[in-house]
Amino acid sequence: MQLIHQTVYFHIDNQTGVCILRFRGVCSGVLSINCQNQDVHSVRIGGKSLEYELREVEFGEDPVENRKRVFSDEYEMRIVVGEDVGGNGEERNGESEDGRGDGMEIDEVNMNNVNENAIENESDNQREVEVVIEYSLRDASRVIIKDVVNEGCYVYPGMNRARYWMPCIENVSCSFSLYFVYGNTEARVIASGEWVEHYIEQGERIEHYEVDSCLPVHVLWSYGIYEVNVFSKEVYGFVNGKRAGQMNYSMEPFSKIVEFFTVKLLCAKLPFKNLKVVCVDGLPRRILSGAGIVYLNVHLLHDEKIIDDAYLLRRIISEAVAQQYFGVYLYAEEWVDLWLINGIARFLSMFAYRLILGDNEFRLELKMDMEK
């Protein structure tokens, strides 16, 4: 049994969703899922309800042990799948390429009528079974941060954070289909992957993204009112319209940094088709990275009158690009290995930083860092 694809329908306003996990092979026995901070309403295969058990991760007084426990392979949800359900799939008919089926109406987008049939793949004699989980967030503040500047919100990234907003298997790589539903038609969702389409039905807007690269759960999304800045064919910026001028100046070296990594240093294209930089408010750190998307603290933006922040921001940008290779695409499966993957990204970012500053300024910055 292998997880090959995950489809998520998430309603941002109601904080409810439907997650469809597609497995290849006979699905029977006990299925372990990462699912924390969620109230599960139903679990089904082919219209048949399944028994499941939820448990919360218990934390002690030692913060180090708590982090190890959260980052471990412990699962919060166990689903019992009988052979009569998981081993006897029915052929799925009338499905379009995007997996939603023909004639999909708005009630499907609103999580009421998702395709739940199992699939039989005749080409390789391997069945594909879809496990459908309907859920709602118990405490959205644990994973979704309000963004006052952009009048929206965004999901907090991290190695173990995806399980807080959708059921998933965090240490398994697969492709993703992401559908976001919300009421404010003036806003938009910026998410990992390729933007496919958006449409408005019954006063609600639906955004569709596809993540073709097989990844662990490093997908992110941000919701708000943004203005788009195009820096190159691969790099896009999203910011509140009032700060667009500052973003254009602050991110001027971004394309040069990306070119340095792809052409001179690593001689490899970006792991993802494009890189989106989203300026958000309330970010706990200066910058955080996900699959093809980077969160940048909006307060780091500046104009030409500010000199000190320019050096800091360019250093941060260099590290963010390096993290797309080491940290997101190549990732640490264990908590104890995080230092290594983060250290490689920071080491590579210094080469790009040296290119921007020049040798003398770079040595001065390095000396100042060592003296701190």
mmCIF file of C-alpha atoms in Angstrom:
data_model
loop_
_atom_site.group_PDB
_atom_site.id
_atom_site.type_symbol
_atom_site.label_atom_id
_atom_site.label_comp_id
_atom_site.label_asym_id
_atom_site.label_seq_id
_atom_site.Cartn_x
_atom_site.Cartn_y
_atom_site.Cartn_z
ATOM 1 C CA MET A 1 0.000 0.000 0.000
ATOM 2 C CA GLN A 2 1.489 3.309 -1.130
ATOM 3 C CA LEU A 3 0.233 6.875 -0.784
ATOM 4 C CA ILE A 4 0.397 8.417 -4.267
ATOM 5 C CA HIS A 5 -1.805 11.523 -4.144
ATOM 6 C CA GLN A 6 -3.607 13.749 -1.684
ATOM 7 C CA THR A 7 -6.506 16.078 -2.469
ATOM 8 C CA VAL A 8 -7.560 18.725 0.040
ATOM 9 C CA TYR A 9 -10.708 20.880 -0.051
ATOM 10 C CA PHE A 10 -10.395 23.555 2.627
ATOM 11 C CA HIS A 11 -12.964 26.228 3.447
ATOM 12 C CA ILE A 12 -11.007 29.142 4.913
ATOM 13 C CA ASP A 13 -13.981 30.986 6.424
ATOM 14 C CA ASN A 14 -15.533 27.942 8.117
ATOM 15 C CA GLN A 15 -12.202 26.198 8.808
ATOM 16 C CA THR A 16 -13.607 22.902 7.611
ATOM 17 C CA GLY A 17 -12.291 20.556 4.997
ATOM 18 C CA VAL A 18 -12.276 17.246 3.205
ATOM 19 C CA CYS A 19 -9.049 15.321 2.705
ATOM 20 C CA ILE A 20 -8.834 12.510 0.140
ATOM 21 C CA LEU A 21 -5.858 10.176 0.502
ATOM 22 C CA ARG A 22 -5.297 7.983 -2.549
ATOM 23 C CA PHE A 23 -3.433 4.730 -1.981
ATOM 24 C CA ARG A 24 -2.185 2.203 -4.494
ATOM 25 C CA GLY A 25 -2.548 -1.430 -3.568
ATOM 26 C CA VAL A 26 -4.908 -3.354 -1.310
ATOM 27 C CA CYS A 27 -5.741 -1.183 1.674
ATOM 28 C CA SER A 28 -6.567 -3.337 4.697
ATOM 29 C CA GLY A 29 -5.585 -3.467 8.326
ATOM 30 C CA VAL A 30 -4.777 -0.377 10.398
ATOM 31 C CA LEU A 31 -4.018 2.877 8.582
ATOM 32 C CA SER A 32 -2.021 5.452 10.592
ATOM 33 C CA ILE A 33 -2.594 9.151 9.858
ATOM 34 C CA ASN A 34 -1.139 12.370 11.269
ATOM 35 C CA CYS A 35 -4.164 14.312 12.474
ATOM 36 C CA GLN A 36 -3.865 16.794 15.319
ATOM 37 C CA ASN A 37 -6.002 19.778 16.330
ATOM 38 C CA GLN A 38 -8.943 18.438 14.286
ATOM 39 C CA ASP A 39 -12.420 17.119 14.951
ATOM 40 C CA VAL A 40 -13.029 14.270 12.516
ATOM 41 C CA HIS A 41 -16.659 13.954 11.415
ATOM 42 C CA SER A 42 -16.460 10.909 9.146
ATOM 43 C CA VAL A 43 -14.037 8.506 7.462
ATOM 44 C CA ARG A 44 -15.176 6.617 4.378
ATOM 45 C CA ILE A 45 -14.018 4.387 1.549
ATOM 46 C CA GLY A 46 -16.394 3.989 -1.363
ATOM 47 C CA GLY A 47 -19.300 5.348 0.693
ATOM 48 C CA LYS A 48 -18.713 2.903 3.564
ATOM 49 C CA SER A 49 -17.985 4.366 6.978
ATOM 50 C CA LEU A 50 -14.864 3.184 8.774
ATOM 51 C CA GLU A 51 -13.977 2.932 12.429
ATOM 52 C CA TYR A 52 -11.208 5.213 13.638
ATOM 53 C CA GLU A 53 -9.434 6.187 16.821
ATOM 54 C CA LEU A 54 -8.010 9.604 17.700
ATOM 55 C CA ARG A 55 -5.390 10.298 20.337
ATOM 56 C CA GLU A 56 -3.554 13.413 21.440
ATOM 57 C CA VAL A 57 0.220 13.525 21.822
ATOM 58 C CA GLU A 58 1.040 13.729 25.518
ATOM 59 C CA PHE A 59 3.668 16.263 26.526
ATOM 60 C CA GLY A 60 5.857 16.245 29.605
ATOM 61 C CA GLU A 61 7.961 18.900 31.296
ATOM 62 C CA ASP A 62 11.114 18.370 29.218
ATOM 63 C CA PRO A 63 10.919 20.652 26.124
ATOM 64 C CA VAL A 64 13.576 18.636 24.259
ATOM 65 C CA GLU A 65 11.664 15.388 24.694
ATOM 66 C CA ASN A 66 8.465 17.141 23.638
ATOM 67 C CA ARG A 67 10.038 18.275 20.364
ATOM 68 C CA LYS A 68 11.345 14.778 19.682
ATOM 69 C CA ARG A 69 7.899 13.346 20.292
ATOM 70 C CA VAL A 70 6.180 15.812 17.974
ATOM 71 C CA PHE A 71 8.746 15.294 15.215
ATOM 72 C CA SER A 72 8.642 11.507 15.530
ATOM 73 C CA ASP A 73 6.548 9.125 13.476
ATOM 74 C CA GLU A 74 3.852 8.867 16.124
ATOM 75 C CA TYR A 75 0.392 9.045 14.604
ATOM 76 C CA GLU A 76 -2.666 10.651 16.128
ATOM 77 C CA MET A 77 -5.297 8.795 14.093
ATOM 78 C CA ARG A 78 -5.699 5.096 13.343
ATOM 79 C CA ILE A 79 -8.262 3.867 10.829
ATOM 80 C CA VAL A 80 -9.425 0.255 10.723
ATOM 81 C CA VAL A 81 -9.867 -0.898 7.118
ATOM 82 C CA GLY A 82 -11.448 -4.296 6.522
ATOM 83 C CA GLU A 83 -10.606 -6.476 3.526
ATOM 84 C CA ASP A 84 -14.190 -6.208 2.284
ATOM 85 C CA VAL A 85 -13.752 -2.410 2.013
ATOM 86 C CA GLY A 86 -10.127 -1.760 1.123
ATOM 87 C CA GLY A 87 -9.527 -4.817 -0.998
ATOM 88 C CA ASN A 88 -12.566 -4.733 -3.274
ATOM 89 C CA GLY A 89 -12.476 -1.396 -5.042
ATOM 90 C CA GLU A 90 -14.987 -0.460 -7.691
ATOM 91 C CA GLU A 91 -14.042 1.161 -10.959
ATOM 92 C CA ARG A 92 -14.418 4.926 -10.989
ATOM 93 C CA ASN A 93 -16.329 6.305 -13.947
ATOM 94 C CA GLY A 94 -16.773 9.775 -15.385
ATOM 95 C CA GLU A 95 -13.767 11.365 -13.791
ATOM 96 C CA SER A 96 -11.996 14.224 -15.483
ATOM 97 C CA GLU A 97 -8.244 14.797 -15.441
ATOM 98 C CA ASP A 98 -8.347 17.076 -12.414
ATOM 99 C CA GLY A 99 -9.939 14.326 -10.306
ATOM 100 C CA ARG A 100 -13.197 16.143 -9.519
ATOM 101 C CA GLY A 101 -15.473 14.224 -11.867
ATOM 102 C CA ASP A 102 -17.745 15.433 -14.644
ATOM 103 C CA GLY A 103 -20.355 18.059 -13.887
ATOM 104 C CA MET A 104 -18.996 19.062 -10.507
ATOM 105 C CA GLU A 105 -21.377 21.439 -8.787
ATOM 106 C CA ILE A 106 -20.814 23.892 -5.975
ATOM 107 C CA ASP A 107 -22.087 21.416 -3.363
ATOM 108 C CA GLU A 108 -19.004 19.326 -4.094
ATOM 109 C CA VAL A 109 -16.761 22.339 -3.506
ATOM 110 C CA ASN A 110 -18.609 22.969 -0.255
ATOM 111 C CA MET A 111 -17.496 19.536 0.970
ATOM 112 C CA ASN A 112 -20.886 17.837 0.737
ATOM 113 C CA ASN A 113 -20.511 15.521 -2.216
ATOM 114 C CA VAL A 114 -16.887 14.533 -2.827
ATOM 115 C CA ASN A 115 -16.135 11.607 -5.138
ATOM 116 C CA GLU A 116 -15.561 8.642 -2.821
ATOM 117 C CA ASN A 117 -15.298 5.708 -5.189
ATOM 118 C CA ALA A 118 -12.335 3.369 -5.192
ATOM 119 C CA ILE A 119 -10.350 3.040 -8.408
ATOM 120 C CA GLU A 120 -9.255 -0.032 -10.280
ATOM 121 C CA ASN A 121 -6.208 0.512 -12.432
ATOM 122 C CA GLU A 122 -6.438 -2.032 -15.241
ATOM 123 C CA SER A 123 -3.083 -1.128 -16.815
ATOM 124 C CA ASP A 124 -0.942 -2.538 -14.000
ATOM 125 C CA ASN A 125 -3.507 -4.599 -12.086
ATOM 126 C CA GLN A 126 -3.065 -2.435 -9.002
ATOM 127 C CA ARG A 127 -6.054 -0.994 -7.240
ATOM 128 C CA GLU A 128 -6.217 2.597 -6.096
ATOM 129 C CA VAL A 129 -8.314 3.270 -3.018
ATOM 130 C CA GLU A 130 -9.441 6.672 -1.773
ATOM 131 C CA VAL A 131 -9.870 7.316 1.941
ATOM 132 C CA VAL A 132 -12.122 10.351 2.477
ATOM 133 C CA ILE A 133 -11.854 12.235 5.778
ATOM 134 C CA GLU A 134 -14.213 15.082 6.683
ATOM 135 C CA TYR A 135 -12.922 17.310 9.445
ATOM 136 C CA SER A 136 -12.944 20.746 11.056
ATOM 137 C CA LEU A 137 -10.223 22.591 12.949
ATOM 138 C CA ARG A 138 -10.508 22.540 16.705
ATOM 139 C CA ASP A 139 -8.265 25.543 17.421
ATOM 140 C CA ALA A 140 -7.271 27.415 14.271
ATOM 141 C CA SER A 141 -4.919 29.731 16.179
ATOM 142 C CA ARG A 142 -2.486 26.837 16.636
ATOM 143 C CA VAL A 143 -1.646 26.784 12.930
ATOM 144 C CA ILE A 144 -3.346 29.744 11.191
ATOM 145 C CA ILE A 145 -1.955 33.234 11.861
ATOM 146 C CA LYS A 146 -4.028 36.353 11.227
ATOM 147 C CA ASP A 147 -2.524 38.852 8.807
ATOM 148 C CA VAL A 148 -3.818 42.336 9.604
ATOM 149 C CA VAL A 149 -1.836 44.098 6.867
ATOM 150 C CA ASN A 150 -3.217 41.921 4.058
ATOM 151 C CA GLU A 151 -6.658 41.431 5.664
ATOM 152 C CA GLY A 152 -6.298 37.677 5.674
ATOM 153 C CA CYS A 153 -4.369 34.823 7.251
ATOM 154 C CA TYR A 154 -1.749 32.201 6.490
ATOM 155 C CA VAL A 155 -0.831 28.741 7.696
ATOM 156 C CA TYR A 156 2.264 28.489 9.856
ATOM 157 C CA PRO A 157 4.983 26.380 8.177
ATOM 158 C CA GLY A 158 7.146 23.771 9.816
ATOM 159 C CA MET A 159 8.279 20.180 9.689
ATOM 160 C CA ASN A 160 5.374 18.939 11.776
ATOM 161 C CA ARG A 161 2.787 21.685 11.235
ATOM 162 C CA ALA A 162 0.738 20.289 8.337
ATOM 163 C CA ARG A 163 -1.029 17.812 10.617
ATOM 164 C CA TYR A 164 -2.547 20.784 12.465
ATOM 165 C CA TRP A 165 -4.661 21.898 9.471
ATOM 166 C CA MET A 166 -5.234 18.714 7.433
ATOM 167 C CA PRO A 167 -5.028 14.939 7.905
ATOM 168 C CA CYS A 168 -1.882 13.656 6.218
ATOM 169 C CA ILE A 169 1.092 11.318 6.419
ATOM 170 C CA GLU A 170 3.906 13.766 6.966
ATOM 171 C CA ASN A 171 6.935 11.584 6.299
ATOM 172 C CA VAL A 172 5.647 10.188 2.976
ATOM 173 C CA SER A 173 6.146 11.988 -0.341
ATOM 174 C CA CYS A 174 3.230 12.365 -2.749
ATOM 175 C CA SER A 175 1.636 14.872 -5.131
ATOM 176 C CA PHE A 176 -1.139 17.240 -4.039
ATOM 177 C CA SER A 177 -4.308 18.869 -5.352
ATOM 178 C CA LEU A 178 -5.335 21.874 -3.265
ATOM 179 C CA TYR A 179 -8.748 23.578 -3.408
ATOM 180 C CA PHE A 180 -9.443 26.654 -1.274
ATOM 181 C CA VAL A 181 -12.936 28.091 -0.794
ATOM 182 C CA TYR A 182 -13.622 31.542 0.701
ATOM 183 C CA GLY A 183 -16.201 34.304 0.598
ATOM 184 C CA ASN A 184 -14.185 37.489 -0.025
ATOM 185 C CA THR A 185 -13.972 37.639 -3.812
ATOM 186 C CA GLU A 186 -11.484 40.533 -3.657
ATOM 187 C CA ALA A 187 -8.919 38.377 -1.865
ATOM 188 C CA ARG A 188 -6.872 35.531 -3.261
ATOM 189 C CA VAL A 189 -4.957 32.486 -2.080
ATOM 190 C CA ILE A 190 -1.246 32.045 -2.772
ATOM 191 C CA ALA A 191 -0.222 28.419 -2.288
ATOM 192 C CA SER A 192 2.469 25.917 -3.124
ATOM 193 C CA GLY A 193 2.371 24.434 -6.594
ATOM 194 C CA GLU A 194 1.060 25.587 -9.941
ATOM 195 C CA TRP A 195 -2.045 27.746 -10.048
ATOM 196 C CA VAL A 196 -4.636 25.984 -12.238
ATOM 197 C CA GLU A 197 -7.863 27.980 -12.128
ATOM 198 C CA HIS A 198 -10.237 30.054 -10.051
ATOM 199 C CA TYR A 199 -13.947 30.599 -10.365
ATOM 200 C CA ILE A 200 -16.793 32.129 -8.380
ATOM 201 C CA GLU A 201 -20.005 30.279 -7.611
ATOM 202 C CA GLN A 202 -22.803 31.366 -5.271
ATOM 203 C CA GLY A 203 -20.716 34.235 -3.931
ATOM 204 C CA GLU A 204 -17.720 32.067 -3.044
ATOM 205 C CA ARG A 205 -14.372 31.934 -4.782
ATOM 206 C CA ILE A 206 -12.548 28.658 -5.410
ATOM 207 C CA GLU A 207 -8.786 28.528 -6.053
ATOM 208 C CA HIS A 208 -7.148 25.381 -7.419
ATOM 209 C CA TYR A 209 -3.425 24.557 -7.145
ATOM 210 C CA GLU A 210 -1.543 21.440 -8.247
ATOM 211 C CA VAL A 211 1.725 20.248 -6.703
ATOM 212 C CA ASP A 212 3.229 17.840 -9.235
ATOM 213 C CA SER A 213 6.489 17.205 -7.368
ATOM 214 C CA CYS A 214 6.311 14.341 -4.904
ATOM 215 C CA LEU A 215 6.955 15.945 -1.535
ATOM 216 C CA PRO A 216 6.415 15.410 2.131
ATOM 217 C CA VAL A 217 3.884 17.823 3.525
ATOM 218 C CA HIS A 218 5.669 21.148 3.025
ATOM 219 C CA VAL A 219 2.733 22.755 1.231
ATOM 220 C CA LEU A 220 1.761 26.231 2.434
ATOM 221 C CA TRP A 221 -0.951 28.757 1.651
ATOM 222 C CA SER A 222 -1.608 32.409 2.385
ATOM 223 C CA TYR A 223 -4.923 34.234 2.040
ATOM 224 C CA GLY A 224 -5.371 37.989 1.686
ATOM 225 C CA ILE A 225 -5.538 41.002 -0.614
ATOM 226 C CA TYR A 226 -2.280 41.132 -2.567
ATOM 227 C CA GLU A 227 -0.692 43.001 -5.421
ATOM 228 C CA VAL A 228 1.489 40.920 -7.755
ATOM 229 C CA ASN A 229 5.067 41.886 -8.612
ATOM 230 C CA VAL A 230 6.854 39.909 -11.328
ATOM 231 C CA PHE A 231 10.636 39.823 -10.842
ATOM 232 C CA SER A 232 11.398 37.156 -13.468
ATOM 233 C CA LYS A 233 9.778 34.180 -15.175
ATOM 234 C CA GLU A 234 10.401 32.123 -12.044
ATOM 235 C CA VAL A 235 10.086 34.614 -9.189
ATOM 236 C CA TYR A 236 6.892 36.414 -8.129
ATOM 237 C CA GLY A 237 6.161 38.703 -5.217
ATOM 238 C CA PHE A 238 2.867 39.280 -3.388
ATOM 239 C CA VAL A 239 2.374 42.219 -1.058
ATOM 240 C CA ASN A 240 -0.196 44.729 0.098
ATOM 241 C CA GLY A 241 -0.579 47.455 -2.516
ATOM 242 C CA LYS A 242 0.626 50.169 -0.122
ATOM 243 C CA ARG A 243 4.013 48.434 0.229
ATOM 244 C CA ALA A 244 4.473 47.513 -3.450
ATOM 245 C CA GLY A 245 7.094 50.209 -4.044
ATOM 246 C CA GLN A 246 9.162 49.054 -1.084
ATOM 247 C CA MET A 247 8.982 45.463 -2.247
ATOM 248 C CA ASN A 248 10.228 46.346 -5.726
ATOM 249 C CA TYR A 249 13.304 48.015 -4.237
ATOM 250 C CA SER A 250 13.909 45.487 -1.446
ATOM 251 C CA MET A 251 13.661 42.428 -3.708
ATOM 252 C CA GLU A 252 15.754 43.857 -6.535
ATOM 253 C CA PRO A 253 18.642 41.349 -6.029
ATOM 254 C CA PHE A 254 16.311 38.343 -5.730
ATOM 255 C CA SER A 255 16.493 37.326 -9.400
ATOM 256 C CA LYS A 256 20.278 37.673 -9.297
ATOM 257 C CA ILE A 257 20.463 35.371 -6.269
ATOM 258 C CA VAL A 258 18.248 32.758 -7.921
ATOM 259 C CA GLU A 259 20.398 32.889 -11.058
ATOM 260 C CA PHE A 260 23.533 32.400 -8.948
ATOM 261 C CA PHE A 261 22.151 29.207 -7.390
ATOM 262 C CA THR A 262 20.747 27.768 -10.616
ATOM 263 C CA VAL A 263 23.604 28.657 -12.991
ATOM 264 C CA LYS A 264 26.841 29.037 -11.016
ATOM 265 C CA LEU A 265 26.683 27.344 -7.625
ATOM 266 C CA LEU A 266 24.439 24.270 -7.894
ATOM 267 C CA CYS A 267 23.982 24.187 -11.683
ATOM 268 C CA ALA A 268 20.425 22.962 -11.165
ATOM 269 C CA LYS A 269 17.041 24.529 -11.718
ATOM 270 C CA LEU A 270 14.837 25.466 -8.814
ATOM 271 C CA PRO A 271 13.164 22.361 -7.364
ATOM 272 C CA PHE A 272 9.790 23.911 -8.221
ATOM 273 C CA LYS A 273 8.493 25.611 -11.342
ATOM 274 C CA ASN A 274 8.324 29.002 -9.678
ATOM 275 C CA LEU A 275 9.098 30.715 -6.404
ATOM 276 C CA LYS A 276 6.532 32.944 -4.703
ATOM 277 C CA VAL A 277 7.543 35.500 -2.079
ATOM 278 C CA VAL A 278 4.595 36.521 0.114
ATOM 279 C CA CYS A 279 4.998 39.447 2.507
ATOM 280 C CA VAL A 280 2.942 38.761 5.634
ATOM 281 C CA ASP A 281 2.438 40.344 9.033
ATOM 282 C CA GLY A 282 2.886 38.645 12.399
ATOM 283 C CA LEU A 283 5.477 36.125 11.224
ATOM 284 C CA PRO A 284 7.274 34.658 14.267
ATOM 285 C CA ARG A 285 10.566 34.656 12.337
ATOM 286 C CA ARG A 286 12.030 36.909 9.681
ATOM 287 C CA ILE A 287 11.466 34.402 6.903
ATOM 288 C CA LEU A 288 10.024 30.881 6.546
ATOM 289 C CA SER A 289 10.068 28.558 3.548
ATOM 290 C CA GLY A 290 7.772 25.961 2.023
ATOM 291 C CA ALA A 291 7.416 24.176 -1.302
ATOM 292 C CA GLY A 292 7.899 26.915 -3.893
ATOM 293 C CA ILE A 293 6.763 29.625 -1.487
ATOM 294 C CA VAL A 294 8.550 31.918 0.966
ATOM 295 C CA TYR A 295 7.015 33.970 3.780
ATOM 296 C CA LEU A 296 8.792 37.270 4.347
ATOM 297 C CA ASN A 297 8.048 39.550 7.283
ATOM 298 C CA VAL A 298 6.495 42.655 5.747
ATOM 299 C CA HIS A 299 8.351 44.896 8.205
ATOM 300 C CA LEU A 300 11.661 43.982 6.547
ATOM 301 C CA LEU A 301 10.684 45.883 3.414
ATOM 302 C CA HIS A 302 12.415 49.225 3.023
ATOM 303 C CA ASP A 303 13.160 51.996 0.551
ATOM 304 C CA GLU A 304 16.441 53.372 -0.787
ATOM 305 C CA LYS A 305 17.001 55.547 2.304
ATOM 306 C CA ILE A 306 17.575 52.511 4.521
ATOM 307 C CA ILE A 307 21.021 50.925 4.233
ATOM 308 C CA ASP A 308 21.409 48.564 7.199
ATOM 309 C CA ASP A 309 18.208 46.653 6.483
ATOM 310 C CA ALA A 310 19.282 46.153 2.876
ATOM 311 C CA TYR A 311 22.248 43.994 3.924
ATOM 312 C CA LEU A 312 20.131 42.013 6.362
ATOM 313 C CA LEU A 313 17.367 41.356 3.852
ATOM 314 C CA ARG A 314 19.758 40.196 1.137
ATOM 315 C CA ARG A 315 21.275 37.731 3.540
ATOM 316 C CA ILE A 316 17.846 36.428 4.479
ATOM 317 C CA ILE A 317 16.808 36.121 0.831
ATOM 318 C CA SER A 318 19.936 34.107 0.038
ATOM 319 C CA GLU A 319 19.113 31.652 2.814
ATOM 320 C CA ALA A 320 15.490 31.369 1.676
ATOM 321 C CA VAL A 321 16.547 30.337 -1.841
ATOM 322 C CA ALA A 322 19.030 27.808 -0.430
ATOM 323 C CA GLN A 323 16.262 26.321 1.732
ATOM 324 C CA GLN A 324 14.262 25.474 -1.386
ATOM 325 C CA TYR A 325 16.967 22.924 -2.179
ATOM 326 C CA PHE A 326 18.031 21.917 1.338
ATOM 327 C CA GLY A 327 15.165 21.966 3.786
ATOM 328 C CA VAL A 328 12.149 21.647 1.502
ATOM 329 C CA TYR A 329 13.104 19.505 -1.508
ATOM 330 C CA LEU A 330 15.779 17.607 0.421
ATOM 331 C CA TYR A 331 14.448 17.354 3.948
ATOM 332 C CA ALA A 332 15.297 15.863 7.316
ATOM 333 C CA GLU A 333 13.153 12.895 8.310
ATOM 334 C CA GLU A 334 14.288 12.995 11.937
ATOM 335 C CA TRP A 335 14.362 15.897 14.364
ATOM 336 C CA VAL A 336 18.011 15.199 15.231
ATOM 337 C CA ASP A 337 19.002 15.833 11.583
ATOM 338 C CA LEU A 338 17.475 19.290 11.322
ATOM 339 C CA TRP A 339 20.733 20.999 12.263
ATOM 340 C CA LEU A 340 22.495 19.387 9.298
ATOM 341 C CA ILE A 341 19.980 20.344 6.624
ATOM 342 C CA ASN A 342 19.640 23.884 7.994
ATOM 343 C CA GLY A 343 23.400 24.214 8.256
ATOM 344 C CA ILE A 344 23.901 23.246 4.610
ATOM 345 C CA ALA A 345 21.340 25.837 3.501
ATOM 346 C CA ARG A 346 22.986 28.553 5.576
ATOM 347 C CA PHE A 347 26.450 27.614 4.326
ATOM 348 C CA LEU A 348 25.371 27.811 0.671
ATOM 349 C CA SER A 349 23.583 31.096 1.263
ATOM 350 C CA MET A 350 26.874 32.696 2.280
ATOM 351 C CA PHE A 351 28.241 32.196 -1.242
ATOM 352 C CA ALA A 352 25.361 34.202 -2.691
ATOM 353 C CA TYR A 353 25.745 36.827 0.017
ATOM 354 C CA ARG A 354 29.418 37.152 -0.869
ATOM 355 C CA LEU A 355 28.519 37.687 -4.514
ATOM 356 C CA ILE A 356 26.233 40.601 -3.607
ATOM 357 C CA LEU A 357 28.492 42.322 -1.072
ATOM 358 C CA GLY A 358 31.901 41.717 -2.560
ATOM 359 C CA ASP A 359 34.896 40.214 -0.767
ATOM 360 C CA ASN A 360 35.741 43.101 1.564
ATOM 361 C CA GLU A 361 32.203 43.769 2.804
ATOM 362 C CA PHE A 362 31.596 40.037 3.166
ATOM 363 C CA ARG A 363 34.697 39.588 5.330
ATOM 364 C CA LEU A 364 33.618 42.522 7.476
ATOM 365 C CA GLU A 365 30.148 41.025 7.972
ATOM 366 C CA LEU A 366 31.700 37.655 8.797
ATOM 367 C CA LYS A 367 34.017 39.238 11.359
ATOM 368 C CA MET A 368 31.110 41.064 12.990
ATOM 369 C CA ASP A 369 29.130 37.821 13.208
ATOM 370 C CA MET A 370 32.034 36.046 14.882
ATOM 371 C CA GLU A 371 32.363 38.810 17.456
ATOM 372 C CA LYS A 372 28.711 38.659 18.480
#
